[in-house]
Short mmCIF file of C-alpha atoms in Angstrom, two decimals:
data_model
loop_
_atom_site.label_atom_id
_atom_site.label_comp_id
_atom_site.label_asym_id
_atom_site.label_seq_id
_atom_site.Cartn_x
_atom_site.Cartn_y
_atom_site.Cartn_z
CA UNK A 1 4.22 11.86 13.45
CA UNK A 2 4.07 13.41 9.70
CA UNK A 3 4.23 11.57 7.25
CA UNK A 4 6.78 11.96 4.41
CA UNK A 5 3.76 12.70 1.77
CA UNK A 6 1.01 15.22 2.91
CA UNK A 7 -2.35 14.97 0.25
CA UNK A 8 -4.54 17.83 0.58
CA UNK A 9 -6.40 17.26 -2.81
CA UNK A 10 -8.87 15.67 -1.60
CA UNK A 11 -11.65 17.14 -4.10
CA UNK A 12 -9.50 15.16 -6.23
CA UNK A 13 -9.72 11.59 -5.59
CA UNK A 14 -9.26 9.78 -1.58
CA UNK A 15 -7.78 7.32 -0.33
CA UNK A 16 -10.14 4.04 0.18
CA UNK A 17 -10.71 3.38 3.47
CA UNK A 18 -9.44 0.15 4.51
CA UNK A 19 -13.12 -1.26 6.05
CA UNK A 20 -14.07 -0.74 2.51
CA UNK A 21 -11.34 -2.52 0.83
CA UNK A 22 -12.59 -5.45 3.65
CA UNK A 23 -15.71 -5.26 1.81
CA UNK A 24 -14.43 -5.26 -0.92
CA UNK A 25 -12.07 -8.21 -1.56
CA UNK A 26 -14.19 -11.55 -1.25
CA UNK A 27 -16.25 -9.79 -4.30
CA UNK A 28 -12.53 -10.94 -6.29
CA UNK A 29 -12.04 -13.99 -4.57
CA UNK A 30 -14.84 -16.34 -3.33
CA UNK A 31 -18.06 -14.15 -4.53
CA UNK A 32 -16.46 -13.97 -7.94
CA UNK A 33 -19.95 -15.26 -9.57
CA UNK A 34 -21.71 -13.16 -12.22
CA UNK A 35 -24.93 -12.09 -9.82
CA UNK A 36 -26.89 -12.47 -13.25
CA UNK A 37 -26.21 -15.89 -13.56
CA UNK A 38 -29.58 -18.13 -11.98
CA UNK A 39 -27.41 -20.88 -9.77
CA UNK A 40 -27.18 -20.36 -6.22
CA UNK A 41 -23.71 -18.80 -6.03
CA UNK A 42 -25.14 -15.65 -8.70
CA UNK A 43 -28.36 -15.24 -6.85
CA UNK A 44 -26.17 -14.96 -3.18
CA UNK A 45 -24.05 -12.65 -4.88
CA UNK A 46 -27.25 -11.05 -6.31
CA UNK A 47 -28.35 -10.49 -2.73
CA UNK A 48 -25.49 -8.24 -1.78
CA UNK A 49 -25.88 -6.17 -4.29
CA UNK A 50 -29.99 -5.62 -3.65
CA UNK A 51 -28.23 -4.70 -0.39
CA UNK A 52 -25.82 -2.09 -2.10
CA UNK A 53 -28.65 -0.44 -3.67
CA UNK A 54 -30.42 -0.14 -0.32
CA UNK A 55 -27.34 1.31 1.58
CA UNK A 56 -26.62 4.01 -1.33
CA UNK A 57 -30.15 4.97 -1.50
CA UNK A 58 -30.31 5.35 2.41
CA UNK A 59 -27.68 8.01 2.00
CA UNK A 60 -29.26 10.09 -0.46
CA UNK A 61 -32.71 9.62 0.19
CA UNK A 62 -33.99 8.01 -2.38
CA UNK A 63 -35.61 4.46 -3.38
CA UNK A 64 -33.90 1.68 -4.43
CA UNK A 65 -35.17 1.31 -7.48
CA UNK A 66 -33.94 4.87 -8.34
CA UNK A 67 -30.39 4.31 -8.34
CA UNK A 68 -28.06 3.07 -11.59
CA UNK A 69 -24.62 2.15 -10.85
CA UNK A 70 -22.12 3.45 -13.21
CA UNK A 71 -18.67 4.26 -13.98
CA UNK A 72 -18.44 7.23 -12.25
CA UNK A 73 -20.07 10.61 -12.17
CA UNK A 74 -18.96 11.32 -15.62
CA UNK A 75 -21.04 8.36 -17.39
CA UNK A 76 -24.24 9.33 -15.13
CA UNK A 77 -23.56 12.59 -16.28
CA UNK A 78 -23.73 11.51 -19.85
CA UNK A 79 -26.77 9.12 -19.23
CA UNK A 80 -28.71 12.11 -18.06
CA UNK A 81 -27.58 15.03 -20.27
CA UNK A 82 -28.38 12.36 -23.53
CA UNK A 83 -30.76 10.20 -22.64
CA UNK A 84 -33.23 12.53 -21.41
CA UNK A 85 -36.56 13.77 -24.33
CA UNK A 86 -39.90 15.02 -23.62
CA UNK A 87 -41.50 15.94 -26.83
CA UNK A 88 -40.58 19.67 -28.32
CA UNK A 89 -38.59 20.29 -25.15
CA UNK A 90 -34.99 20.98 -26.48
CA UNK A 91 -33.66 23.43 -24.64
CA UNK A 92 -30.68 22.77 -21.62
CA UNK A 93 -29.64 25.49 -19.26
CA UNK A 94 -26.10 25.04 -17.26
CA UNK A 95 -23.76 27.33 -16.06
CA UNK A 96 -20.24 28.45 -17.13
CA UNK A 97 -18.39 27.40 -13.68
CA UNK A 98 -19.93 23.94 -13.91
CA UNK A 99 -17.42 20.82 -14.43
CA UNK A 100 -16.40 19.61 -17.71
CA UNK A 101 -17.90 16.57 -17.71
CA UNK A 102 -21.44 18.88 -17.89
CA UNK A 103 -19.89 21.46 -20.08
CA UNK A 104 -18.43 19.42 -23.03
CA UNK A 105 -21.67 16.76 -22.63
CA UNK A 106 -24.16 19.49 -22.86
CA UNK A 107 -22.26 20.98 -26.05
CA UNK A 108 -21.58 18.06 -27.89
CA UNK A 109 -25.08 16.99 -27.32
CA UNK A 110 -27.20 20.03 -28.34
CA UNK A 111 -24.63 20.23 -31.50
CA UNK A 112 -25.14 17.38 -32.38
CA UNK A 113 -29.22 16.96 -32.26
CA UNK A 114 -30.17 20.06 -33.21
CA UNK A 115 -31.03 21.86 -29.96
CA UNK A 116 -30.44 24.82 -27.95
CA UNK A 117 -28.45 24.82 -25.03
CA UNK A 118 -27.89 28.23 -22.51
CA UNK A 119 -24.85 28.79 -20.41
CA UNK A 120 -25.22 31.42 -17.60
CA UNK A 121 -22.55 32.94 -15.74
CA UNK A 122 -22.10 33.31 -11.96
CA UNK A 123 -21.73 36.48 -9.85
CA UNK A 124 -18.09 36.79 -8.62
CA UNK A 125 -18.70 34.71 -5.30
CA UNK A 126 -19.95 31.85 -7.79
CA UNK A 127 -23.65 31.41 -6.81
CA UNK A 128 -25.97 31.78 -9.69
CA UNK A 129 -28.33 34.85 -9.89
CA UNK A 130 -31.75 33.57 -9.12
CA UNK A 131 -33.41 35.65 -11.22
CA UNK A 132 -31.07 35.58 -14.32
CA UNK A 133 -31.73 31.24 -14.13
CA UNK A 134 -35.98 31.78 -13.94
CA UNK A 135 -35.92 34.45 -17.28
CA UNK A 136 -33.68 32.02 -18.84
CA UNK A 137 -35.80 28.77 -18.43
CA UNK A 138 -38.82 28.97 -20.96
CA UNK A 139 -41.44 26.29 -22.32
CA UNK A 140 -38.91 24.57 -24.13
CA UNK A 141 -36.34 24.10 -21.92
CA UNK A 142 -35.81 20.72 -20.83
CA UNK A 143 -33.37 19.86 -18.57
CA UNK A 144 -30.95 22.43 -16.06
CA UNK A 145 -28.09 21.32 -14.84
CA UNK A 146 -26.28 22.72 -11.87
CA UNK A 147 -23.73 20.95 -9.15
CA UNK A 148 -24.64 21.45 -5.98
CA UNK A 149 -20.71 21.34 -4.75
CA UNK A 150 -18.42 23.49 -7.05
CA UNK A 151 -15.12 21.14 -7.06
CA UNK A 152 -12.78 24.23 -7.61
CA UNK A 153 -13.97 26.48 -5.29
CA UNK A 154 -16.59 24.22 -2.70
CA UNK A 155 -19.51 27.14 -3.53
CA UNK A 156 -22.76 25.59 -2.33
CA UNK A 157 -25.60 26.27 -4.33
CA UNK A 158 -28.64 26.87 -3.44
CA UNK A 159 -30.22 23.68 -5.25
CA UNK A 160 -33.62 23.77 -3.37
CA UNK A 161 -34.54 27.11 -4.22
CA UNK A 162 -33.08 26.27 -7.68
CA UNK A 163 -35.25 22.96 -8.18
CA UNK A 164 -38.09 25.74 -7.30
CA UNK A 165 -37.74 27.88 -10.21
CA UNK A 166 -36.98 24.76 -12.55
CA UNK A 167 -40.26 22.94 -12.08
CA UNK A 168 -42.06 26.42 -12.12
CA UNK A 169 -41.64 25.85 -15.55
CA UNK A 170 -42.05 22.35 -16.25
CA UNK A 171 -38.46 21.09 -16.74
CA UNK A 172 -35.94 18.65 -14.82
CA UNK A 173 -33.33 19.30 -12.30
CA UNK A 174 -29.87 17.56 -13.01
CA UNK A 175 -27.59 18.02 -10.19
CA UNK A 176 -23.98 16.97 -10.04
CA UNK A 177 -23.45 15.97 -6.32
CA UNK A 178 -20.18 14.64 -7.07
CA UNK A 179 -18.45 16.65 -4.23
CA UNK A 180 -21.30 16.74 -2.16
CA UNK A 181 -22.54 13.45 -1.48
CA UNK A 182 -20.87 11.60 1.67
CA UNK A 183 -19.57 14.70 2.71
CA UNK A 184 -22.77 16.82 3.44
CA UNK A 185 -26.34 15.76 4.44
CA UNK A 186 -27.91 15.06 0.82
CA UNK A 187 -31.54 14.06 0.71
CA UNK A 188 -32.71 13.95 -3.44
CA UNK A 189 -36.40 14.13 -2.12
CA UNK A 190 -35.83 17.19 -0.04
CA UNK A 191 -34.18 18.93 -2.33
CA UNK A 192 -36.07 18.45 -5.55
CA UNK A 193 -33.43 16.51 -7.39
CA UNK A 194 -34.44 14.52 -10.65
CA UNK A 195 -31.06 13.01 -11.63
CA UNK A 196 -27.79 12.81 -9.18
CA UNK A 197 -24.32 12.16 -10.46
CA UNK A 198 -22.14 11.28 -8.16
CA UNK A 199 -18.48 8.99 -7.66
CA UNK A 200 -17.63 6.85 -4.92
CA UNK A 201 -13.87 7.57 -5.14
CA UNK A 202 -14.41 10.93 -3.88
CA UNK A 203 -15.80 9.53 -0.02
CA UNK A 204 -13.26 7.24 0.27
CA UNK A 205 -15.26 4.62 -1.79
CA UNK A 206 -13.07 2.93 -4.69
CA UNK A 207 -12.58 4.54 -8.31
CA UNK A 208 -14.80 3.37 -11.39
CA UNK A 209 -17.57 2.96 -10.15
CA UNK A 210 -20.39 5.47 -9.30
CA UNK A 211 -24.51 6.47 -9.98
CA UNK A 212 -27.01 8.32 -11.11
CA UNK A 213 -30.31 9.05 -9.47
CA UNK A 214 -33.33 8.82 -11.74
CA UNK A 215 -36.58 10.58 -9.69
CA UNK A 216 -39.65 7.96 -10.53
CA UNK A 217 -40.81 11.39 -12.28
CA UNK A 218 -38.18 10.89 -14.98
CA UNK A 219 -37.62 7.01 -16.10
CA UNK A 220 -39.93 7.48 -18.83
CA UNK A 221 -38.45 10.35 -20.53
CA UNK A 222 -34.94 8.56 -20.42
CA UNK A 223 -33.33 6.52 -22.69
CA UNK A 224 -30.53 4.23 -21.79
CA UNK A 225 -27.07 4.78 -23.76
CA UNK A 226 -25.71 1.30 -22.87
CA UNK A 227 -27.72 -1.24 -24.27
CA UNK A 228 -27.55 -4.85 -24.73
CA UNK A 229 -27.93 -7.58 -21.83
CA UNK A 230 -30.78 -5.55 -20.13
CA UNK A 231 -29.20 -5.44 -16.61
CA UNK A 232 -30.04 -2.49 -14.40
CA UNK A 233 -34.21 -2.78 -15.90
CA UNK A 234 -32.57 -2.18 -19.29
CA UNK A 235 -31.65 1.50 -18.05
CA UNK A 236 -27.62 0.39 -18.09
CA UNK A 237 -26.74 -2.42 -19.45
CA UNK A 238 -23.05 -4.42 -19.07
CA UNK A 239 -22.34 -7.25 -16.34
CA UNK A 240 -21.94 -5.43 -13.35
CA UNK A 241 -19.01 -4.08 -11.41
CA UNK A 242 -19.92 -6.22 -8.19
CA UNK A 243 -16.56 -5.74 -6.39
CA UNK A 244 -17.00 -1.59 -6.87
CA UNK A 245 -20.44 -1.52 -6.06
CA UNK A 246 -20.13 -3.28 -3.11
CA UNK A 247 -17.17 -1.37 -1.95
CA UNK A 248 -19.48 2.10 -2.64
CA UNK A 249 -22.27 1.00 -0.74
CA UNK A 250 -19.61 0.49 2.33
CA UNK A 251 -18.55 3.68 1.56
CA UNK A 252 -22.25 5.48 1.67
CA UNK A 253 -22.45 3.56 4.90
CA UNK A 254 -19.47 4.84 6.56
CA UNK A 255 -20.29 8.42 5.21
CA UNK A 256 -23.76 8.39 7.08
CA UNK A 257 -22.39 7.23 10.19
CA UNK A 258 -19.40 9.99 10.31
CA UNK A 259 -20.46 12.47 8.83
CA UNK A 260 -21.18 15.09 11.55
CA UNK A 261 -17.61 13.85 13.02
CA UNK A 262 -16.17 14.52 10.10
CA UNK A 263 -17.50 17.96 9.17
CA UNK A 264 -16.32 19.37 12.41
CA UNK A 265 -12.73 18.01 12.60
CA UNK A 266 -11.99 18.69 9.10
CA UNK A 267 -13.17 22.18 8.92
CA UNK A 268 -11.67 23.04 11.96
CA UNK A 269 -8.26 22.54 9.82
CA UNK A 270 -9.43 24.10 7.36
CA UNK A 271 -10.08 27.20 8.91
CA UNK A 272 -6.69 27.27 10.55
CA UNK A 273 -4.97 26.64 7.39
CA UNK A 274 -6.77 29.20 5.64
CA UNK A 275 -6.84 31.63 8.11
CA UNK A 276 -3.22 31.59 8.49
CA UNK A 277 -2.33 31.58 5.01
CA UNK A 278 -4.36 34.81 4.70
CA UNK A 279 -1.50 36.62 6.58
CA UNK A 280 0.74 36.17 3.53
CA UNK A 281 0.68 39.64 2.12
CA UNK A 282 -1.44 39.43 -1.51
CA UNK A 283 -3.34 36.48 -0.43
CA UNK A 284 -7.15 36.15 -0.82
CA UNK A 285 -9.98 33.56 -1.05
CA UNK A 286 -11.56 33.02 -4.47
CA UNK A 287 -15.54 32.78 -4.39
CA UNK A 288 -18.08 32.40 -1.63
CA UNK A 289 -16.68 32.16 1.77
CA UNK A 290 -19.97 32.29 3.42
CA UNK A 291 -21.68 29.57 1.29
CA UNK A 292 -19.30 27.05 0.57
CA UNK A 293 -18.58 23.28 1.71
CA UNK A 294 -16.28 22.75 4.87
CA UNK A 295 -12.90 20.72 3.54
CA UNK A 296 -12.07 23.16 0.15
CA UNK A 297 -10.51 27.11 0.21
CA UNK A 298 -9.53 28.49 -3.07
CA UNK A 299 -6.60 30.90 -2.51
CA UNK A 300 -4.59 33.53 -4.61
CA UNK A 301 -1.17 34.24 -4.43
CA UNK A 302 -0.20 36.93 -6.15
CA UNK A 303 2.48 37.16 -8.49
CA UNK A 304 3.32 33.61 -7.76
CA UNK A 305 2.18 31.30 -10.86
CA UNK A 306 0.53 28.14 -9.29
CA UNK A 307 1.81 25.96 -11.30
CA UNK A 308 5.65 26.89 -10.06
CA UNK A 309 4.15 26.65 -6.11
CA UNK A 310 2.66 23.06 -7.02
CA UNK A 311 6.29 21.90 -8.49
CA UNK A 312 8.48 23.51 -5.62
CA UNK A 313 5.94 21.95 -2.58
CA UNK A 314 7.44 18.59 -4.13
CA UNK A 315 5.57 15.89 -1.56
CA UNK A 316 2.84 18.17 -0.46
CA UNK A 317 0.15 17.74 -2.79
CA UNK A 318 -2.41 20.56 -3.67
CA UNK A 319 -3.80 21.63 -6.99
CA UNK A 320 -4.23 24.33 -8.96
CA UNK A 321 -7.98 23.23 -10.06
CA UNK A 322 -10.39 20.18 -11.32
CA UNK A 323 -7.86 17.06 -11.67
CA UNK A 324 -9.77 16.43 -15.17
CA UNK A 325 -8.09 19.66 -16.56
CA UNK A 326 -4.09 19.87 -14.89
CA UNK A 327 -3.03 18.56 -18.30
CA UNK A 328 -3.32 22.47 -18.81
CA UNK A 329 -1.62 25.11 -18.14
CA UNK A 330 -4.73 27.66 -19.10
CA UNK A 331 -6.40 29.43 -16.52
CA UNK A 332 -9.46 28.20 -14.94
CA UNK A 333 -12.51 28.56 -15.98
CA UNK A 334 -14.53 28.47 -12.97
CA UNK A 335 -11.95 31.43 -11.48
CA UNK A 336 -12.25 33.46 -14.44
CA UNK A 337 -16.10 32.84 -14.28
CA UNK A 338 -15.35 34.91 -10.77
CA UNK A 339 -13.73 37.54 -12.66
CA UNK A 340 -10.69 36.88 -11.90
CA UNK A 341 -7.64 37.97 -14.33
CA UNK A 342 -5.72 34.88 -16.41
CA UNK A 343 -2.87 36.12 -14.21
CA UNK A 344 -4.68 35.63 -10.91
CA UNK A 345 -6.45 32.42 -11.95
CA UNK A 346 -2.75 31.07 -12.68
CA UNK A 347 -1.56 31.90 -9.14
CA UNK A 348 -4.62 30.27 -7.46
CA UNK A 349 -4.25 26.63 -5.23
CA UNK A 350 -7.04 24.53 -4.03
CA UNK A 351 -6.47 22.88 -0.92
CA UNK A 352 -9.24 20.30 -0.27
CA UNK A 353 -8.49 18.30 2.86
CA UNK A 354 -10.04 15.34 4.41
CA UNK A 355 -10.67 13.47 7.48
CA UNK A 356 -6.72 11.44 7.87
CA UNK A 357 -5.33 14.99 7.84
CA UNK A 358 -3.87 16.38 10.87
CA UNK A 359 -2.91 19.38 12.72
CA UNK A 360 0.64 19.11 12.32
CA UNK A 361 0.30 18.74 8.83
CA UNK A 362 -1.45 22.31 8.41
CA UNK A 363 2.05 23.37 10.14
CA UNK A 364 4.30 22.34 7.65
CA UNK A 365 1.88 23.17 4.95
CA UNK A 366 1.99 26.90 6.02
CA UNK A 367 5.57 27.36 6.41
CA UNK A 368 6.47 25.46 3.71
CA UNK A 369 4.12 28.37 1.47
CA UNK A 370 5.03 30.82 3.31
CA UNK A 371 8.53 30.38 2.56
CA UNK A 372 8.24 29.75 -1.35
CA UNK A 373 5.67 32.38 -1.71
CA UNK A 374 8.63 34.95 -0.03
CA UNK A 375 11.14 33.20 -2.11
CA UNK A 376 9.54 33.51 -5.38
CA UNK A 377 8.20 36.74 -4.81
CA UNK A 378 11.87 37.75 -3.96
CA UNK A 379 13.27 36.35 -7.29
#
């Protein structure tokens, strides 16, 4: 059975699973209490959320201690990028097909504190050039920043080797994990991570509320940019969004446990969609097909203008990039970081899929663009 809308924008936002709206809703009803507050009710609520911080490190890898709940990736994002100083160190390093939430923070930041900042480009399958990131770091650079998930295209990076070359030269790792973490194994420790943002509405975890990871390495050379109240150890201050936080920590749980089960199933779809759509004459896959995380394909149409496709598939929903910039009808940044031509970055989709989609659903998702594609192409 089909249903009437089919959502493969997954990279977008998801769905909340219903055992963690269960979680969830006593947090609005009977464990309404402010876990700040000393009575018994606060400290019980208090207690769950010592447990959140436990089941959202256990995913990651991390300590307790080391995680600050947030809005969302965005605001960790921002924590990190400006609250981070180590003496004459004023140098950042990011690269161009990074997300705008590093982008514009990193810009608006060094322009506004006198500093340097160095954006690198990718080679056209959208891994960086390993060599071209260790000339560029020097003694003053103080913080790198590169996602381990690329949202537009699902290119993997290779952050270990990355976190290699940044601490080579005494300077911090900050990775965005936002499309990463609850879909692939993440462990912060293995990896070499100093800060992690990441957002529990993209695992199926509710939106407005995420964290950042702060290594034990780092705490003293950050700054908090919320202030007043002193919650969080005075790194993020504000009462606390109890309801979300519980209702991530559900969501890390349920990540861990599924994970492998996931993986398989969805990327089985998502070979057969792609594979199939890759028999539509001027079709191709944008960036690294070999590297790259299992629920995302990037595709070109030529000659058809995305935009058009994305309007005419009506109730199946796909996108033609990030979700932070379809206000826009420019062409993407991270596909013409590829090299691809305005014209080809306007006829590109992303289908990102997750775990409630189904087999039948790739059928009607092919003919259906299979037909338009002919139809505009015709026209």
């Amino acid at each position: 059975m089909i249903s009437q809308n089919i959502y493969f924008d997954h990279n977008a936002t998801t769905r909340l699973d219903e055992n963690v709206l269960q979680a969830m809703l006593p947090f609005f009803t009977e464990h309404y209490q402010n876990p700040g507050s000393s009575h018994l009710a606060g400290l019980t609520v208090n207690e769950s959320l010592d447990h959140a911080y436990w089941q959202v490190a256990d995913l990651i890898g991390s300590r307790p201690d080391e995680v600050v709940f947030t809005s969302g990736a965005t605001e960790s994002i921002n924590l990190a990028v400006r609250g981070i100083s180590n003496g004459e160190r004023n140098h950042l390093i990011t690269l161009s097909a990074e997300h705008k939430a590093v982008l514009d923070t990193i810009k608006d930041h060094t322009g506004k504190n006198n500093s340097a900042c160095s954006i690198l480009p990718v080679q056209d399958d959208g891994l960086v050039d390993p060599e071209l990131l260790e000339e560029a770091i020097t003694d003053k650079t103080l913080l790198v920043s590169i996602m381990l998930v690329n949202n537009e295209t699902g290119t993997i990076q290779d952050i270990k080797r990355i976190s290699e070359l940044v601490h080579a030269k005494g300077a911090f790792l900050l990775c965005d994990a936002t499309q990463a973490v609850g879909k692939i194994p993440v462990n912060v420790q293995e990896l070499g991570i100093d800060m992690m943002a990441f957002s529990a509405h993209k695992f199926y975890g509710p939106k407005g509320v995420g964290a950042l990871y702060i290594s034990r390495s780092v705490k003293k050379y950050l700054e908090p940019q919320i202030t007043g109240g002193g919650q969080q150890k005075n790194r993020r201050s504000g009462t606390l969004n109890v309801p979300g936080i519980i209702g991530m920590a559900k969501a890390c749980e349920i990540a861990k446990e599924n994970m492998d089960r996931n993986t398989a199933y969805v990327g089985i779809l998502r070979d057969d969609l792609e594979s199939r759509l890759l028999k539509i004459e001027g079709t191709a896959v944008n960036g690294s097909v070999e590297h790259r995380i299992f629920n995302t394909s990037n595709m070109i149409f030529k000659n058809v203008f995305s935009e058009l496709l994305i309007m005419a598939l009506q109730h199946i929903s796909v996108s033609s990039g990030s979700a932070c910039s379809s206000v826009t009808t420019e062409p993407s940044h991270v596909l013409k970081g590829l090299g691809l031509s305005d014209e080809d970055a306007l006829c590109s989709i992303r289908f990102s899929l997750g775990k409630d989609n189904t087999k039948e659903e790739i059928d009607v998702v092919v003919r259906r663009i299979s037909e338009l594609v002919a139809q505009f192409r015709e026209g």
